[in-house]
Amino acid sequence: MCMAKEAKLPEAGQWPDRIAPWALLAGAILSTIGFLMAFLYAGPVNGAAVNGVEMIGGTMVSSKLLLSQKIFYFHMPVAIVSFIALAFAGYYSIRFLMTRQARFDTCAKVGMEIALVFVICTMVTGDLWTRFEWGVWWTWDPRLTTYLILMLVIIAYFVLRNAIDEPERRAAYAAVISIIALIDVPICYMVTRLIPSSIHPVVLREGGMTADMGMTVGVCMIGLLLVGFGLYRMRFRQVRLAQRMQAMKDQIED
């Protein structure tokens, strides 16, 4: 008499999960240091200070340091982290379509969750930048428009996951949307170079950052990367533990 083969349980954790809390703590500390450096260490760029009284967005501003420069130190890093998270999600989505392994769908889903967090942070800091730099809350600048489309695609990803009950079909459709979101990433990045009329600055090409500015951006970048990594691993472990418990319940019921 043949015995039924025992179903393989999802793993309870991996070695990166042990360093995830420390990475999150280090990222929070570095991000805080970067915040202080932005206001206390990095000097203002030309045009960052208002001399006399000027009208900005319908408000009279007098001798006020424009916040757009300070927002930049966080706006660019969170945008880059969102791109990296989308790259991971797209990679695992491709792996799922090739292998149909549920673990890759979980990796992609968690990657999209982290990407959504950082995309929202990018949109919030971008709107603040737009308000203080250009005097309006929103403008249909090419990069802002393409990034808005990216955010809507990510939201559509989660709407679709909640609308389909069958696991494999849900994962397959979600993987396709994740790949579409990944395709939009280079478009968001390159649009200011492809459309010269864009009013969005091209920081790396145009330069203009002094050593103190570059150091501040670097500290914020490392800090937010560690935050993104820590959030990803902690969330992934939480999801896999939940899946493991569900699999154990199913085995007991069977």
PDB file of N, CA and C in Angstrom, residues 131-179:
ATOM      1  N   ARG A 131       5.274  72.029  -5.647  1.00  0.00           N
ATOM      2  CA  ARG A 131       4.635  73.190  -5.014  1.00  0.00           C
ATOM      3  C   ARG A 131       5.655  74.296  -4.715  1.00  0.00           C
ATOM      4  N   PHE A 132       6.810  73.909  -4.156  1.00  0.00           N
ATOM      5  CA  PHE A 132       7.785  74.916  -3.761  1.00  0.00           C
ATOM      6  C   PHE A 132       8.695  75.358  -4.908  1.00  0.00           C
ATOM      7  N   GLU A 133       8.928  74.474  -5.876  1.00  0.00           N
ATOM      8  CA  GLU A 133       9.826  74.816  -6.984  1.00  0.00           C
ATOM      9  C   GLU A 133       9.087  75.525  -8.112  1.00  0.00           C
ATOM     10  N   TRP A 134       7.902  75.017  -8.469  1.00  0.00           N
ATOM     11  CA  TRP A 134       7.186  75.544  -9.619  1.00  0.00           C
ATOM     12  C   TRP A 134       5.932  76.334  -9.229  1.00  0.00           C
ATOM     13  N   GLY A 135       5.589  76.355  -7.942  1.00  0.00           N
ATOM     14  CA  GLY A 135       4.467  77.154  -7.476  1.00  0.00           C
ATOM     15  C   GLY A 135       3.101  76.531  -7.660  1.00  0.00           C
ATOM     16  N   VAL A 136       3.033  75.251  -8.069  1.00  0.00           N
ATOM     17  CA  VAL A 136       1.754  74.563  -8.243  1.00  0.00           C
ATOM     18  C   VAL A 136       1.868  73.181  -7.598  1.00  0.00           C
ATOM     19  N   TRP A 137       0.709  72.587  -7.305  1.00  0.00           N
ATOM     20  CA  TRP A 137       0.713  71.249  -6.715  1.00  0.00           C
ATOM     21  C   TRP A 137       0.888  70.156  -7.762  1.00  0.00           C
ATOM     22  N   TRP A 138       0.485  70.436  -9.002  1.00  0.00           N
ATOM     23  CA  TRP A 138       0.623  69.413 -10.048  1.00  0.00           C
ATOM     24  C   TRP A 138       0.784  70.090 -11.392  1.00  0.00           C
ATOM     25  N   THR A 139       1.599  69.506 -12.238  1.00  0.00           N
ATOM     26  CA  THR A 139       1.732  69.932 -13.619  1.00  0.00           C
ATOM     27  C   THR A 139       1.969  68.685 -14.462  1.00  0.00           C
ATOM     28  N   TRP A 140       1.490  68.708 -15.693  1.00  0.00           N
ATOM     29  CA  TRP A 140       1.596  67.523 -16.541  1.00  0.00           C
ATOM     30  C   TRP A 140       2.970  67.453 -17.194  1.00  0.00           C
ATOM     31  N   ASP A 141       3.994  67.531 -16.364  1.00  0.00           N
ATOM     32  CA  ASP A 141       5.368  67.320 -16.819  1.00  0.00           C
ATOM     33  C   ASP A 141       5.515  65.856 -17.251  1.00  0.00           C
ATOM     34  N   PRO A 142       6.300  65.566 -18.305  1.00  0.00           N
ATOM     35  CA  PRO A 142       6.410  64.182 -18.790  1.00  0.00           C
ATOM     36  C   PRO A 142       6.808  63.175 -17.719  1.00  0.00           C
ATOM     37  N   ARG A 143       7.778  63.530 -16.850  1.00  0.00           N
ATOM     38  CA  ARG A 143       8.173  62.555 -15.840  1.00  0.00           C
ATOM     39  C   ARG A 143       7.085  62.365 -14.795  1.00  0.00           C
ATOM     40  N   LEU A 144       6.448  63.440 -14.389  1.00  0.00           N
ATOM     41  CA  LEU A 144       5.360  63.303 -13.425  1.00  0.00           C
ATOM     42  C   LEU A 144       4.227  62.459 -14.005  1.00  0.00           C
ATOM     43  N   THR A 145       3.937  62.663 -15.279  1.00  0.00           N
ATOM     44  CA  THR A 145       2.847  61.924 -15.915  1.00  0.00           C
ATOM     45  C   THR A 145       3.166  60.443 -16.024  1.00  0.00           C
ATOM     46  N   THR A 146       4.376  60.118 -16.482  1.00  0.00           N
ATOM     47  CA  THR A 146       4.750  58.711 -16.621  1.00  0.00           C
ATOM     48  C   THR A 146       4.832  58.027 -15.260  1.00  0.00           C
ATOM     49  N   TYR A 147       5.259  58.761 -14.240  1.00  0.00           N
ATOM     50  CA  TYR A 147       5.338  58.160 -12.910  1.00  0.00           C
ATOM     51  C   TYR A 147       3.938  57.965 -12.320  1.00  0.00           C
ATOM     52  N   LEU A 148       3.022  58.878 -12.630  1.00  0.00           N
ATOM     53  CA  LEU A 148       1.634  58.693 -12.204  1.00  0.00           C
ATOM     54  C   LEU A 148       1.047  57.442 -12.842  1.00  0.00           C
ATOM     55  N   ILE A 149       1.343  57.235 -14.118  1.00  0.00           N
ATOM     56  CA  ILE A 149       0.888  56.024 -14.805  1.00  0.00           C
ATOM     57  C   ILE A 149       1.464  54.788 -14.120  1.00  0.00           C
ATOM     58  N   LEU A 150       2.743  54.879 -13.733  1.00  0.00           N
ATOM     59  CA  LEU A 150       3.382  53.757 -13.038  1.00  0.00           C
ATOM     60  C   LEU A 150       2.645  53.443 -11.733  1.00  0.00           C
ATOM     61  N   MET A 151       2.308  54.456 -10.968  1.00  0.00           N
ATOM     62  CA  MET A 151       1.598  54.235  -9.715  1.00  0.00           C
ATOM     63  C   MET A 151       0.232  53.602  -9.964  1.00  0.00           C
ATOM     64  N   LEU A 152      -0.473  54.046 -11.003  1.00  0.00           N
ATOM     65  CA  LEU A 152      -1.778  53.480 -11.320  1.00  0.00           C
ATOM     66  C   LEU A 152      -1.661  52.018 -11.750  1.00  0.00           C
ATOM     67  N   VAL A 153      -0.588  51.673 -12.461  1.00  0.00           N
ATOM     68  CA  VAL A 153      -0.372  50.279 -12.854  1.00  0.00           C
ATOM     69  C   VAL A 153      -0.160  49.412 -11.620  1.00  0.00           C
ATOM     70  N   ILE A 154       0.610  49.919 -10.649  1.00  0.00           N
ATOM     71  CA  ILE A 154       0.851  49.161  -9.421  1.00  0.00           C
ATOM     72  C   ILE A 154      -0.446  48.979  -8.638  1.00  0.00           C
ATOM     73  N   ILE A 155      -1.255  50.028  -8.564  1.00  0.00           N
ATOM     74  CA  ILE A 155      -2.550  49.906  -7.891  1.00  0.00           C
ATOM     75  C   ILE A 155      -3.426  48.883  -8.607  1.00  0.00           C
ATOM     76  N   ALA A 156      -3.390  48.897  -9.948  1.00  0.00           N
ATOM     77  CA  ALA A 156      -4.162  47.917 -10.721  1.00  0.00           C
ATOM     78  C   ALA A 156      -3.700  46.492 -10.418  1.00  0.00           C
ATOM     79  N   TYR A 157      -2.416  46.327 -10.135  1.00  0.00           N
ATOM     80  CA  TYR A 157      -1.866  45.012  -9.786  1.00  0.00           C
ATOM     81  C   TYR A 157      -2.590  44.438  -8.570  1.00  0.00           C
ATOM     82  N   PHE A 158      -2.761  45.260  -7.536  1.00  0.00           N
ATOM     83  CA  PHE A 158      -3.398  44.769  -6.316  1.00  0.00           C
ATOM     84  C   PHE A 158      -4.909  44.647  -6.480  1.00  0.00           C
ATOM     85  N   VAL A 159      -5.508  45.512  -7.283  1.00  0.00           N
ATOM     86  CA  VAL A 159      -6.936  45.368  -7.566  1.00  0.00           C
ATOM     87  C   VAL A 159      -7.200  44.037  -8.252  1.00  0.00           C
ATOM     88  N   LEU A 160      -6.350  43.685  -9.213  1.00  0.00           N
ATOM     89  CA  LEU A 160      -6.517  42.418  -9.929  1.00  0.00           C
ATOM     90  C   LEU A 160      -6.315  41.229  -8.994  1.00  0.00           C
ATOM     91  N   ARG A 161      -5.324  41.298  -8.115  1.00  0.00           N
ATOM     92  CA  ARG A 161      -5.080  40.181  -7.194  1.00  0.00           C
ATOM     93  C   ARG A 161      -6.277  39.943  -6.291  1.00  0.00           C
ATOM     94  N   ASN A 162      -6.950  41.012  -5.906  1.00  0.00           N
ATOM     95  CA  ASN A 162      -8.113  40.861  -5.036  1.00  0.00           C
ATOM     96  C   ASN A 162      -9.365  40.452  -5.795  1.00  0.00           C
ATOM     97  N   ALA A 163      -9.328  40.560  -7.124  1.00  0.00           N
ATOM     98  CA  ALA A 163     -10.523  40.265  -7.927  1.00  0.00           C
ATOM     99  C   ALA A 163     -10.563  38.825  -8.415  1.00  0.00           C
ATOM    100  N   ILE A 164      -9.434  38.117  -8.375  1.00  0.00           N
ATOM    101  CA  ILE A 164      -9.366  36.747  -8.890  1.00  0.00           C
ATOM    102  C   ILE A 164      -9.105  35.791  -7.732  1.00  0.00           C
ATOM    103  N   ASP A 165      -9.921  34.757  -7.611  1.00  0.00           N
ATOM    104  CA  ASP A 165      -9.806  33.811  -6.502  1.00  0.00           C
ATOM    105  C   ASP A 165      -8.875  32.647  -6.809  1.00  0.00           C
ATOM    106  N   GLU A 166      -8.856  32.192  -8.057  1.00  0.00           N
ATOM    107  CA  GLU A 166      -8.050  31.021  -8.407  1.00  0.00           C
ATOM    108  C   GLU A 166      -6.563  31.389  -8.337  1.00  0.00           C
ATOM    109  N   PRO A 167      -5.766  30.738  -7.464  1.00  0.00           N
ATOM    110  CA  PRO A 167      -4.394  31.185  -7.174  1.00  0.00           C
ATOM    111  C   PRO A 167      -3.470  31.262  -8.384  1.00  0.00           C
ATOM    112  N   GLU A 168      -3.429  30.213  -9.203  1.00  0.00           N
ATOM    113  CA  GLU A 168      -2.460  30.214 -10.302  1.00  0.00           C
ATOM    114  C   GLU A 168      -2.832  31.227 -11.377  1.00  0.00           C
ATOM    115  N   ARG A 169      -4.099  31.323 -11.688  1.00  0.00           N
ATOM    116  CA  ARG A 169      -4.531  32.314 -12.681  1.00  0.00           C
ATOM    117  C   ARG A 169      -4.289  33.733 -12.160  1.00  0.00           C
ATOM    118  N   ARG A 170      -4.570  33.961 -10.873  1.00  0.00           N
ATOM    119  CA  ARG A 170      -4.318  35.262 -10.262  1.00  0.00           C
ATOM    120  C   ARG A 170      -2.841  35.618 -10.339  1.00  0.00           C
ATOM    121  N   ALA A 171      -1.989  34.648 -10.016  1.00  0.00           N
ATOM    122  CA  ALA A 171      -0.553  34.903 -10.035  1.00  0.00           C
ATOM    123  C   ALA A 171      -0.051  35.184 -11.447  1.00  0.00           C
ATOM    124  N   ALA A 172      -0.605  34.469 -12.443  1.00  0.00           N
ATOM    125  CA  ALA A 172      -0.167  34.657 -13.829  1.00  0.00           C
ATOM    126  C   ALA A 172      -0.549  36.047 -14.337  1.00  0.00           C
ATOM    127  N   TYR A 173      -1.783  36.450 -14.107  1.00  0.00           N
ATOM    128  CA  TYR A 173      -2.221  37.776 -14.548  1.00  0.00           C
ATOM    129  C   TYR A 173      -1.447  38.881 -13.811  1.00  0.00           C
ATOM    130  N   ALA A 174      -1.248  38.674 -12.520  1.00  0.00           N
ATOM    131  CA  ALA A 174      -0.502  39.666 -11.738  1.00  0.00           C
ATOM    132  C   ALA A 174       0.935  39.780 -12.234  1.00  0.00           C
ATOM    133  N   ALA A 175       1.525  38.660 -12.625  1.00  0.00           N
ATOM    134  CA  ALA A 175       2.898  38.679 -13.132  1.00  0.00           C
ATOM    135  C   ALA A 175       3.002  39.527 -14.394  1.00  0.00           C
ATOM    136  N   VAL A 176       2.003  39.426 -15.255  1.00  0.00           N
ATOM    137  CA  VAL A 176       2.005  40.223 -16.486  1.00  0.00           C
ATOM    138  C   VAL A 176       1.958  41.717 -16.161  1.00  0.00           C
ATOM    139  N   ILE A 177       1.108  42.109 -15.216  1.00  0.00           N
ATOM    140  CA  ILE A 177       1.014  43.521 -14.847  1.00  0.00           C
ATOM    141  C   ILE A 177       2.311  43.993 -14.199  1.00  0.00           C
ATOM    142  N   SER A 178       2.930  43.122 -13.396  1.00  0.00           N
ATOM    143  CA  SER A 178       4.215  43.479 -12.783  1.00  0.00           C
ATOM    144  C   SER A 178       5.274  43.741 -13.839  1.00  0.00           C
ATOM    145  N   ILE A 179       5.286  42.935 -14.878  1.00  0.00           N
ATOM    146  CA  ILE A 179       6.253  43.133 -15.962  1.00  0.00           C
ATOM    147  C   ILE A 179       5.959  44.429 -16.712  1.00  0.00           C
TER     148      ILE A 179
END
